[in-house]
Tab-separated table of C-alpha atoms and ligand atoms in Angstrom:
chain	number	residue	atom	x	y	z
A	1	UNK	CA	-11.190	27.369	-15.113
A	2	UNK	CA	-7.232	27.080	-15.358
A	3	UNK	CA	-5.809	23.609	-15.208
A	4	UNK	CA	-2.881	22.052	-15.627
A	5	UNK	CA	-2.715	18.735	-17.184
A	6	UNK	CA	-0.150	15.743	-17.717
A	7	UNK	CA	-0.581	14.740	-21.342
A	8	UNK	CA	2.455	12.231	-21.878
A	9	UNK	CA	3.976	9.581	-19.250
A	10	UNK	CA	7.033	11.932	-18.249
A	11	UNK	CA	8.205	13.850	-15.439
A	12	UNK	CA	7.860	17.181	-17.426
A	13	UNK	CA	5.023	16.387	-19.964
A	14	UNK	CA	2.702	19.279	-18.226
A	15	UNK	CA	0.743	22.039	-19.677
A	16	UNK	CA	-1.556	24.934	-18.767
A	17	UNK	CA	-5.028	24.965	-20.346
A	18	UNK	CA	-8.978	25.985	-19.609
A	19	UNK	CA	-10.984	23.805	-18.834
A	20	UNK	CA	-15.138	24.511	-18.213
A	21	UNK	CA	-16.103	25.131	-14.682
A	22	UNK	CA	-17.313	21.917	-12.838
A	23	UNK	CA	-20.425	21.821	-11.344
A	24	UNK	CA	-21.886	20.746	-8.038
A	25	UNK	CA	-24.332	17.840	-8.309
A	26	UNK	CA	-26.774	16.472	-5.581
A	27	UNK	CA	-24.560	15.375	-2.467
A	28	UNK	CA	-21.193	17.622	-3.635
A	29	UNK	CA	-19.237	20.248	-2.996
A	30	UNK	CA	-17.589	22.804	-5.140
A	31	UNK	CA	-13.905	23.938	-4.115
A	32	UNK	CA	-11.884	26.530	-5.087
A	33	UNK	CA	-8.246	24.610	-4.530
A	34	UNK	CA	-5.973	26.803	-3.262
A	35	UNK	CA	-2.920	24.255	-2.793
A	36	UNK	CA	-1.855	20.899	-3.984
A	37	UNK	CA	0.781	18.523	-2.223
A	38	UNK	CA	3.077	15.808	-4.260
A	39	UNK	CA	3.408	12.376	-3.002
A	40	UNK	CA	5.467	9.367	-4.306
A	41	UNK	CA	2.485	7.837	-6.401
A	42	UNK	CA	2.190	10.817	-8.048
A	43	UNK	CA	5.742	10.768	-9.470
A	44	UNK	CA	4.557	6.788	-10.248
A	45	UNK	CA	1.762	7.789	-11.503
A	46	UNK	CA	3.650	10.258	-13.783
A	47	UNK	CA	6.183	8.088	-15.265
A	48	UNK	CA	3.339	5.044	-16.189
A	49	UNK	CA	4.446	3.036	-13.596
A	50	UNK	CA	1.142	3.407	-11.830
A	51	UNK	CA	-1.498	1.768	-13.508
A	52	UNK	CA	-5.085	3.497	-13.861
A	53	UNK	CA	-4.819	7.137	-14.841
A	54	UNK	CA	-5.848	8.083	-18.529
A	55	UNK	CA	-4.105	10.923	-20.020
A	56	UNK	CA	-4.447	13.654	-20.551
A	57	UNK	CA	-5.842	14.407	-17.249
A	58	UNK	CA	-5.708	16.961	-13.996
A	59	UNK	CA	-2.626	15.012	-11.834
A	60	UNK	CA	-1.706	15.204	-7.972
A	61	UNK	CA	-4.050	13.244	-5.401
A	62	UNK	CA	-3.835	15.413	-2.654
A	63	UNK	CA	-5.060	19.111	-2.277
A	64	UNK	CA	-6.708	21.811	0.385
A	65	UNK	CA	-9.286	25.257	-0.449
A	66	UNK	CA	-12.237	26.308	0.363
A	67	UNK	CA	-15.881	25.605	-0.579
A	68	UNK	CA	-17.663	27.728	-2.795
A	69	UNK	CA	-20.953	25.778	-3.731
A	70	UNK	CA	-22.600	23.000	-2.534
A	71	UNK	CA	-24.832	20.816	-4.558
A	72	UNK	CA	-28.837	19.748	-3.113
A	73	UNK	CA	-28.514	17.885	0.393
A	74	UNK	CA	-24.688	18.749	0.806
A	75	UNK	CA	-24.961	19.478	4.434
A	76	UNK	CA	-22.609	18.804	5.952
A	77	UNK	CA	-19.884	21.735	4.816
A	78	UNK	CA	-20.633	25.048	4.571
A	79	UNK	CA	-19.257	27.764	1.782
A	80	UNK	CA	-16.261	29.400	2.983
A	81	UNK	CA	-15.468	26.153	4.928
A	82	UNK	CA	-11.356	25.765	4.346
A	83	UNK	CA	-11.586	21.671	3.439
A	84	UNK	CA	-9.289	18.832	2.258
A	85	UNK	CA	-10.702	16.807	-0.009
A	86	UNK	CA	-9.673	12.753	0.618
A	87	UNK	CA	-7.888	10.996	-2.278
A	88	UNK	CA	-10.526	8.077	-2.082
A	89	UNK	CA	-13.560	9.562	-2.056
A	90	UNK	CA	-15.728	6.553	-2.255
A	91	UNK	CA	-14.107	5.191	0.847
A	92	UNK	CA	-15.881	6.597	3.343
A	93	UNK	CA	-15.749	4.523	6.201
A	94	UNK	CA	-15.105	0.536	7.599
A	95	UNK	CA	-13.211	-2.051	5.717
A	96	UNK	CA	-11.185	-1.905	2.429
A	97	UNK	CA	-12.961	-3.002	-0.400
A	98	UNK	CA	-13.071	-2.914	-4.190
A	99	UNK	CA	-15.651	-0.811	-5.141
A	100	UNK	CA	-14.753	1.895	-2.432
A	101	UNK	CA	-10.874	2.228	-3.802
A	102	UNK	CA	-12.187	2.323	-7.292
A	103	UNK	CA	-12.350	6.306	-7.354
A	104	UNK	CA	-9.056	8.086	-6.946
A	105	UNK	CA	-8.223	11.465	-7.244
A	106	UNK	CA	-5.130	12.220	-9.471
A	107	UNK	CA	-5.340	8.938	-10.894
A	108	UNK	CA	-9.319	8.293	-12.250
A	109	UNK	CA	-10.354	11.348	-11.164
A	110	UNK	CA	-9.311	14.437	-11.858
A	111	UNK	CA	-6.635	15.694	-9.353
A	112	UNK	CA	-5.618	19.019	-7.651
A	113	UNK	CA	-4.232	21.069	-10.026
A	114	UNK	CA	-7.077	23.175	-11.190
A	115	UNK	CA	-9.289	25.714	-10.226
A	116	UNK	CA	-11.918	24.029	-9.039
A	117	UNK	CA	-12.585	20.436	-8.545
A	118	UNK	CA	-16.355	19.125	-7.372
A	119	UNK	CA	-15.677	16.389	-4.833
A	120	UNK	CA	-18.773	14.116	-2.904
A	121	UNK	CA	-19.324	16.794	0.512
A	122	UNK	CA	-19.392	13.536	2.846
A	123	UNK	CA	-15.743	12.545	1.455
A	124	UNK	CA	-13.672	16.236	2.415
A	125	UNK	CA	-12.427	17.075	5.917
A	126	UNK	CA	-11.856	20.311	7.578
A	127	UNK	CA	-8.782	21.913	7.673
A	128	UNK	CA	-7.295	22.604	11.201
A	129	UNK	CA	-7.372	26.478	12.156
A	130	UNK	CA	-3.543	26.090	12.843
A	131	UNK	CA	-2.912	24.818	8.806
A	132	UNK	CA	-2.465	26.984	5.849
A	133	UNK	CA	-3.544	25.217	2.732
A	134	UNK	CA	-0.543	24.197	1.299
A	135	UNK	CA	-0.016	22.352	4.743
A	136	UNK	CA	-3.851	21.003	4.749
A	137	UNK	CA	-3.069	19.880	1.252
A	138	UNK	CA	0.017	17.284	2.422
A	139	UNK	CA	-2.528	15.328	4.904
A	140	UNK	CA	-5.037	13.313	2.377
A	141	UNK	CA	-2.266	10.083	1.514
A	142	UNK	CA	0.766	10.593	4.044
A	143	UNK	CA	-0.861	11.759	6.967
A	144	UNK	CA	-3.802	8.791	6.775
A	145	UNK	CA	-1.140	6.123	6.314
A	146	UNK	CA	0.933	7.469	8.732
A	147	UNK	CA	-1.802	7.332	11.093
A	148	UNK	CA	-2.655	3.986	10.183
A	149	UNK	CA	0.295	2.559	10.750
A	150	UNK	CA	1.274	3.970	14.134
A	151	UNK	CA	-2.586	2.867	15.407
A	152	UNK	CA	-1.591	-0.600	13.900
A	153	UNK	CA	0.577	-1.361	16.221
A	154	UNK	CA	-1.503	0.462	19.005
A	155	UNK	CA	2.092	2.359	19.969
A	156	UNK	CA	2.063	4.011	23.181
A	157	UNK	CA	4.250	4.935	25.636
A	158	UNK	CA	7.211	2.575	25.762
A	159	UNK	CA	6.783	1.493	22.178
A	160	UNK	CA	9.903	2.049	19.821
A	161	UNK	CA	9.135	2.987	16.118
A	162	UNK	CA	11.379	2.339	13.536
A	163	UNK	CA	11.037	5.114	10.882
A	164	UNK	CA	12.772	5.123	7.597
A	165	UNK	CA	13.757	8.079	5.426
A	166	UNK	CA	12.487	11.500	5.378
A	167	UNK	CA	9.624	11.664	3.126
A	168	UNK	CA	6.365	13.021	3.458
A	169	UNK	CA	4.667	9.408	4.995
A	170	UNK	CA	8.229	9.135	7.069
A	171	UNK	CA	8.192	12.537	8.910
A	172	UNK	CA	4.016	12.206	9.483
A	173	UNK	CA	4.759	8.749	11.151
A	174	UNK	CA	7.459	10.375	13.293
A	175	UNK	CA	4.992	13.027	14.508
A	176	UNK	CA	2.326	10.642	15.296
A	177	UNK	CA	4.938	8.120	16.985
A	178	UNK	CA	6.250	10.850	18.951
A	179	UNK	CA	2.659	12.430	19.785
A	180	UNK	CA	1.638	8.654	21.438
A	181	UNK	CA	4.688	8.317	23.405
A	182	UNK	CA	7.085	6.687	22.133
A	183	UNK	CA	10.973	6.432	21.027
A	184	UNK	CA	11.557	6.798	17.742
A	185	UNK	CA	14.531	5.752	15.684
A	186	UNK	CA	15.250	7.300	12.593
A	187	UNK	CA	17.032	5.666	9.461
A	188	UNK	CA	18.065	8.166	6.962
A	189	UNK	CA	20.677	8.961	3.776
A	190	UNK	CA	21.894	11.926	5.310
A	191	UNK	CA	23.264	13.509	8.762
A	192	UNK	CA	21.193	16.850	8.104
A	193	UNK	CA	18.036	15.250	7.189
A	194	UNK	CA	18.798	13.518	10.567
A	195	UNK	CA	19.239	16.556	12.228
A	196	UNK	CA	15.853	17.876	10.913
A	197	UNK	CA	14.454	14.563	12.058
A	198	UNK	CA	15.829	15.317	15.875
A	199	UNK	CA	13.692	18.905	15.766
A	200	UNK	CA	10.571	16.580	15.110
A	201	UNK	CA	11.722	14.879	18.377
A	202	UNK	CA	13.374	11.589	16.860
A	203	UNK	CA	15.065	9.658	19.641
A	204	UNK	CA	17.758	7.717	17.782
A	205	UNK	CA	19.682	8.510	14.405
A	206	UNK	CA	20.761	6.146	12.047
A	207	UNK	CA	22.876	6.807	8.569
A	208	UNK	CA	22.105	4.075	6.444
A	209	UNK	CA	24.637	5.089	4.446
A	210	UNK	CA	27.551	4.896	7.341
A	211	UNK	CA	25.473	1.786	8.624
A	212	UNK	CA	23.996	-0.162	5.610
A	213	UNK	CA	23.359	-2.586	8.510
A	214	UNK	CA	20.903	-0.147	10.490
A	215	UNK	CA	18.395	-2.937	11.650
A	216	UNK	CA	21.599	-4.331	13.788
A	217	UNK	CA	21.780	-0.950	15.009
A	218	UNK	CA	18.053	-1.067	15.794
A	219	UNK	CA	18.949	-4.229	17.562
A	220	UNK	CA	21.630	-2.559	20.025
A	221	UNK	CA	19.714	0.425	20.579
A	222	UNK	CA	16.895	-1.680	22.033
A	223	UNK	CA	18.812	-4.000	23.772
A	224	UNK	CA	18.397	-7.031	21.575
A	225	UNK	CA	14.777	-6.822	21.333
A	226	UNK	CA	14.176	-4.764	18.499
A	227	UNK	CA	11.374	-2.142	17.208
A	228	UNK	CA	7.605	-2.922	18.116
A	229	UNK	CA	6.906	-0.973	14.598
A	230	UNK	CA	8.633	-0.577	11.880
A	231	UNK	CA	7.002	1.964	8.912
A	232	UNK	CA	8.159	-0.067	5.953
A	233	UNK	CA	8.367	3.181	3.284
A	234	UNK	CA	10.922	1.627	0.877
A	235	UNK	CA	10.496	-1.609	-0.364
A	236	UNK	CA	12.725	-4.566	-1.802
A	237	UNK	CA	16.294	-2.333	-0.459
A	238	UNK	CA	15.023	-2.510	3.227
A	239	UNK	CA	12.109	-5.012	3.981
A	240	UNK	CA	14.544	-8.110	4.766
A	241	UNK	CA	16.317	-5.558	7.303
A	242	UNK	CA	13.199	-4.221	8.405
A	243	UNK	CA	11.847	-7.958	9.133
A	244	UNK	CA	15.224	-8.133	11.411
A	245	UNK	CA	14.791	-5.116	13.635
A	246	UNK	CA	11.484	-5.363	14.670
A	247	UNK	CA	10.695	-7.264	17.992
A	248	UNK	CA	9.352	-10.417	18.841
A	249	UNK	CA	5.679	-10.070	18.024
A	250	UNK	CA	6.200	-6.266	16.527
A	251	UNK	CA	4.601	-4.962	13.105
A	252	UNK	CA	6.219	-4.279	9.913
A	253	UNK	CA	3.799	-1.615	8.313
A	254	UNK	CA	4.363	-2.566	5.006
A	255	UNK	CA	3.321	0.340	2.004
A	256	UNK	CA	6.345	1.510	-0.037
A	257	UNK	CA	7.936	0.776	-3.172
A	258	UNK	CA	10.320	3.270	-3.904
A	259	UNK	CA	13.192	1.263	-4.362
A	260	UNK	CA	10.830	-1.723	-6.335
A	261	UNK	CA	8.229	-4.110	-4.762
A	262	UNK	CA	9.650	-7.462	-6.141
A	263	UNK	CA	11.543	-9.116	-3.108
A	264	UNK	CA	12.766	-12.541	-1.704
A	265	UNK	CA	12.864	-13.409	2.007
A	266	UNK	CA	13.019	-16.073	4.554
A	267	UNK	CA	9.781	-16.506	5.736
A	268	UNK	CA	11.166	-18.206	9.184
A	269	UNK	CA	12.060	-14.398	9.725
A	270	UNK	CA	8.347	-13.557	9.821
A	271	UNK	CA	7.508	-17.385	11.403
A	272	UNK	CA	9.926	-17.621	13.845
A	273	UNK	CA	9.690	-14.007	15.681
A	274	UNK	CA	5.214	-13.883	14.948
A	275	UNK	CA	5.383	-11.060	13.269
A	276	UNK	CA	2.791	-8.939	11.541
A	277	UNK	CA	3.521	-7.867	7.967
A	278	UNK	CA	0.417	-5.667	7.180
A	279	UNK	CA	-0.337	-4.157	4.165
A	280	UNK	CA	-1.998	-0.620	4.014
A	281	UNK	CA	-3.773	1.381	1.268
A	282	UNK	CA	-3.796	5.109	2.240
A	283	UNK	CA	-7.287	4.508	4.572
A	284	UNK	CA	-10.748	5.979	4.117
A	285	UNK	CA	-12.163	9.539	5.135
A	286	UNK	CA	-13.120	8.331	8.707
A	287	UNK	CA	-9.270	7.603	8.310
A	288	UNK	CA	-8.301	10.880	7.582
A	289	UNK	CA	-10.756	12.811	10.101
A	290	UNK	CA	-9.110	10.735	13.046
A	291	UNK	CA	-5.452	12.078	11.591
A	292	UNK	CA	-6.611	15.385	11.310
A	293	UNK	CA	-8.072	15.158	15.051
A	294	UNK	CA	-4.839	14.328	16.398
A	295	UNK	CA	-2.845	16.981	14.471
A	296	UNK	CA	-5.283	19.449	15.944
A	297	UNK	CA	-5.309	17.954	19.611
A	298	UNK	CA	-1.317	17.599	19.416
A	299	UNK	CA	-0.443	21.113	17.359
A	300	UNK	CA	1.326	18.826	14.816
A	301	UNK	CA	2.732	21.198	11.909
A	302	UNK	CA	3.235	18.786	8.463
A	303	UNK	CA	6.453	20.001	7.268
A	304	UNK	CA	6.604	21.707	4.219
A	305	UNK	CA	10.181	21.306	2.378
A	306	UNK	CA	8.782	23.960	-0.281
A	307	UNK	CA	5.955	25.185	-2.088
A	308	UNK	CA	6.418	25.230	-5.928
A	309	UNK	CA	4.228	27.594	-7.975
A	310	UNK	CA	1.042	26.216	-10.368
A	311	UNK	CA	3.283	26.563	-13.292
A	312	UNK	CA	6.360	24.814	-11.665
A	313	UNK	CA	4.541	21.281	-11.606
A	314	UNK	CA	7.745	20.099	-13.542
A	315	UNK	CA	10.308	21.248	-11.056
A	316	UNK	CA	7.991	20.354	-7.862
A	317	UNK	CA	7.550	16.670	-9.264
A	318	UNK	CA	11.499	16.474	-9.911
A	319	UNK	CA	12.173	17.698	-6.191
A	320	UNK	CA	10.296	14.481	-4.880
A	321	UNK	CA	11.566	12.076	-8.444
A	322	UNK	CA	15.219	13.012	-7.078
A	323	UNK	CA	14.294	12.494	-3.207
A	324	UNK	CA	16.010	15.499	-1.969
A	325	UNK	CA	12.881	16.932	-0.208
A	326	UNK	CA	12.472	16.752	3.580
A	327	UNK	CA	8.744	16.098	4.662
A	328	UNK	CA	6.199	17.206	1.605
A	329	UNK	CA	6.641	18.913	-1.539
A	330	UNK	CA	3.687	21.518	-1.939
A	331	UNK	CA	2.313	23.566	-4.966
A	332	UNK	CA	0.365	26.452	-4.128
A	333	UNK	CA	-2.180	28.652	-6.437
B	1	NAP	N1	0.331	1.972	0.548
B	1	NAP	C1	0.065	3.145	1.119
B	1	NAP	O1	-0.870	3.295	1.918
B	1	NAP	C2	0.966	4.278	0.822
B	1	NAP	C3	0.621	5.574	1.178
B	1	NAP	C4	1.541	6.592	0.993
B	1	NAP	C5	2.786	6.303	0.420
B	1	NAP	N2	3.061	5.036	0.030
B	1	NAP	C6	4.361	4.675	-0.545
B	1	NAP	O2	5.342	4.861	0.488
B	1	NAP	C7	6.580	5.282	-0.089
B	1	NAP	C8	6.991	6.604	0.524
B	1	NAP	O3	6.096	7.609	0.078
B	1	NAP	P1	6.360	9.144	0.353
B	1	NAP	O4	5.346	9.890	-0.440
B	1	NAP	O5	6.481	9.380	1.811
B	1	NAP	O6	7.799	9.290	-0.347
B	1	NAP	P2	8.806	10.495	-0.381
B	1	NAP	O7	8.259	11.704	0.308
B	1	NAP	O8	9.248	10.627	-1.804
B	1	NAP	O9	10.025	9.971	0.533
B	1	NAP	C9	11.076	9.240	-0.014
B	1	NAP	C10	12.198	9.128	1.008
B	1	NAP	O10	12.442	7.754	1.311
B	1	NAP	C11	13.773	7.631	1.754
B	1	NAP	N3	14.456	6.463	1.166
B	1	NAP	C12	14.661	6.193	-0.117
B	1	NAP	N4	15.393	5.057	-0.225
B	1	NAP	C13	15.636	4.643	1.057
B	1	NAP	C14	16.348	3.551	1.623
B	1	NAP	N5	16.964	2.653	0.838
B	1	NAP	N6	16.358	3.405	2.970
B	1	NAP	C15	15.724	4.308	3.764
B	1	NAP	N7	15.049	5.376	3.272
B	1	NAP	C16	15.024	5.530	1.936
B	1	NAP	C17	14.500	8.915	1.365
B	1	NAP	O11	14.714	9.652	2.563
B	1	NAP	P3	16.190	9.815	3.165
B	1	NAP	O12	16.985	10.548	2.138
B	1	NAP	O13	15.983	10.543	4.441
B	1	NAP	O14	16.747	8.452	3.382
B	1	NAP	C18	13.501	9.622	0.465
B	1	NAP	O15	13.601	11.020	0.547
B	1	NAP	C19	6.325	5.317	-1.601
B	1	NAP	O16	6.666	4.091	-2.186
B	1	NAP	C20	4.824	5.546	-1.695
B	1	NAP	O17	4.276	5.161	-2.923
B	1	NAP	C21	2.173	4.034	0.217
């Protein structure tokens, strides 16, 4: 089969080879990938600042196609089934825990840019009628944290969700917010991003860049109260603000890093309103199949800033390194 692989820690360190056909074993699933869609960690895992992957290897977690084989007692796909295979297939269901995180596609398992890729049957999802692949392909990591987070803070309507930037977990988190009722205000580096952000059905715009203070904007646009969730996508620049507009009890969904992780705050601002910093790892396929539900039930479209080519891996990964992207970054083949 074709692959391509990252051999170096770089950015543009990809190249095109053959690999032999994998096979189905007892309990998998054989699937011709048809699509792959970047995500932050990938660009992290990319540039070695991602511990875990072992190069050269078959990068990008998430991907969408359609099964071909199954392996003996794989019963519960069919061939010709259009699937998405989750990025942690060993976490099926419940709790977080060691051993079912230890298994990661794109990272210590091979990822989505190949031919084929033989995945356990009981850890892929079906792909919504509505979805092309290169849109199944964005849902594995941003749609299942996305999902996580709005459910963590059981929003509904009357809730106000604090959403920042326009990335690929950003504009999922939006959808959902928007799909369970409630206002959402969007923080963003630029007025047309915003703009793209008000199509989705964003409430509230905010230019961090004409208010580096958006979390007192937060504060007057709820009347002093502040956000019952806010999706915490960025790390050490934003979590002190982000601890400052969210309400009296409210939830700071805490799983980015893109502007570093390392950070120093006053923990009365977490003490003295109760609030609930939680921490999130993706989520498991159960996860995923409850996010693909409601994408289905609501006619939620992941949007797809543009679909790169197999051989363009360089030039797809740059689009999300530089952060110009709306939404997801796909690679189709
Ligand atoms: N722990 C988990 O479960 C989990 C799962 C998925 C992702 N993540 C992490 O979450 C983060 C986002 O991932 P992603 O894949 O959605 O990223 P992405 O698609 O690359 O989105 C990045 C966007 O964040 C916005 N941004 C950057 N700096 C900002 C700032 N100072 N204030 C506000 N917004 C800022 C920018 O949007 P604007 O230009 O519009 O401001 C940028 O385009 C990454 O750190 C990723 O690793 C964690």
């Amino acid at each position: 089969m074709y692959a391509i692989q990252l051999v170096e820690p770089s950015l543009s360190s990809f190249r095109r080879t053959s690999l032999p056909d994998p096979e189905p074993g007892p309990g998998d699933v054989l699937i011709r990938l048809r699509a792959a869609a970047l995500n932050y960690i990938d660009v992290a895992v990319a540039t070695g600042s991602f511990p875990g992957a072992t190069l050269p290897m078959v990068p990008v977690a998430d991907g969408a196609g359609e099964v071909v084989a199954l392996g003996a007692g794989a019963t519960n796909v069919a061939r010709g089934d259009r699937v998405i295979p989750h990025f942690m297939p060993g976490w099926l269901d419940g709790p977080m825990r060691p051993e079912r995180i230890a298994a990661m596609r794109g990272i210590t398992l091979p990822g989505s840019l190949s031919e084929y890729v033989v995945v356990p049957a009981r850890s892929v999802v079906r792909l919504p009628d509505h979805l092309d692949f290169a849109q199944g392909a964005t849902l594995p990591i941003a749609a299942t944290t996305a999902w996580n987070a709005v459910r963590s803070a059981s929003v509904r309507p009357g809730s106000t969700v604090v959403i920042l930037g326009t990335g690929g977990v950003s504009l999922f988190a939006l959808q959902f917010a928007k799909a369970s009722g409630a206002t959402v205000i969007l923080v963003s580096s630029s007025d047309a991003k915003l703009e793209r952000g008000r199509a989705l059905g964003a409430d509230h715009l905010v230019n961090y860049r004409a208010r580096p203070d958006w979390d007192t904007a937060v504060l007057a646009l709820t009347n002093g109260r502040g956000a019952d969730l806010v999706v915490e996508t960025v790390g050490d620049a934003t979590f002190e603000r982000s601890l400052h507009a969210a309400a009296m009890g409210g939830t700071v969904f805490t799983v980015g890093f893109l502007s570093g992780a390392a950070t120093s705050i006053n923990l009365f601002s977490i003490i003295g309103k109760a609030l609930r910093v939680v921490g999130n790892s993706t989520g498991s396929v159960a996860d995923l199949a409850e996010a693909v539900r409601a994408i289905e039930a609501n006619g939620i479209v992941p949007v797809v800033d543009r679909t790169f080519g197999i051989d363009e891996a360089a030039a797809a990964y740059a689009t999300v390194a530089g952060g110009t992207h709306v939404g997801k970054v796909a690679i189709a083949h």
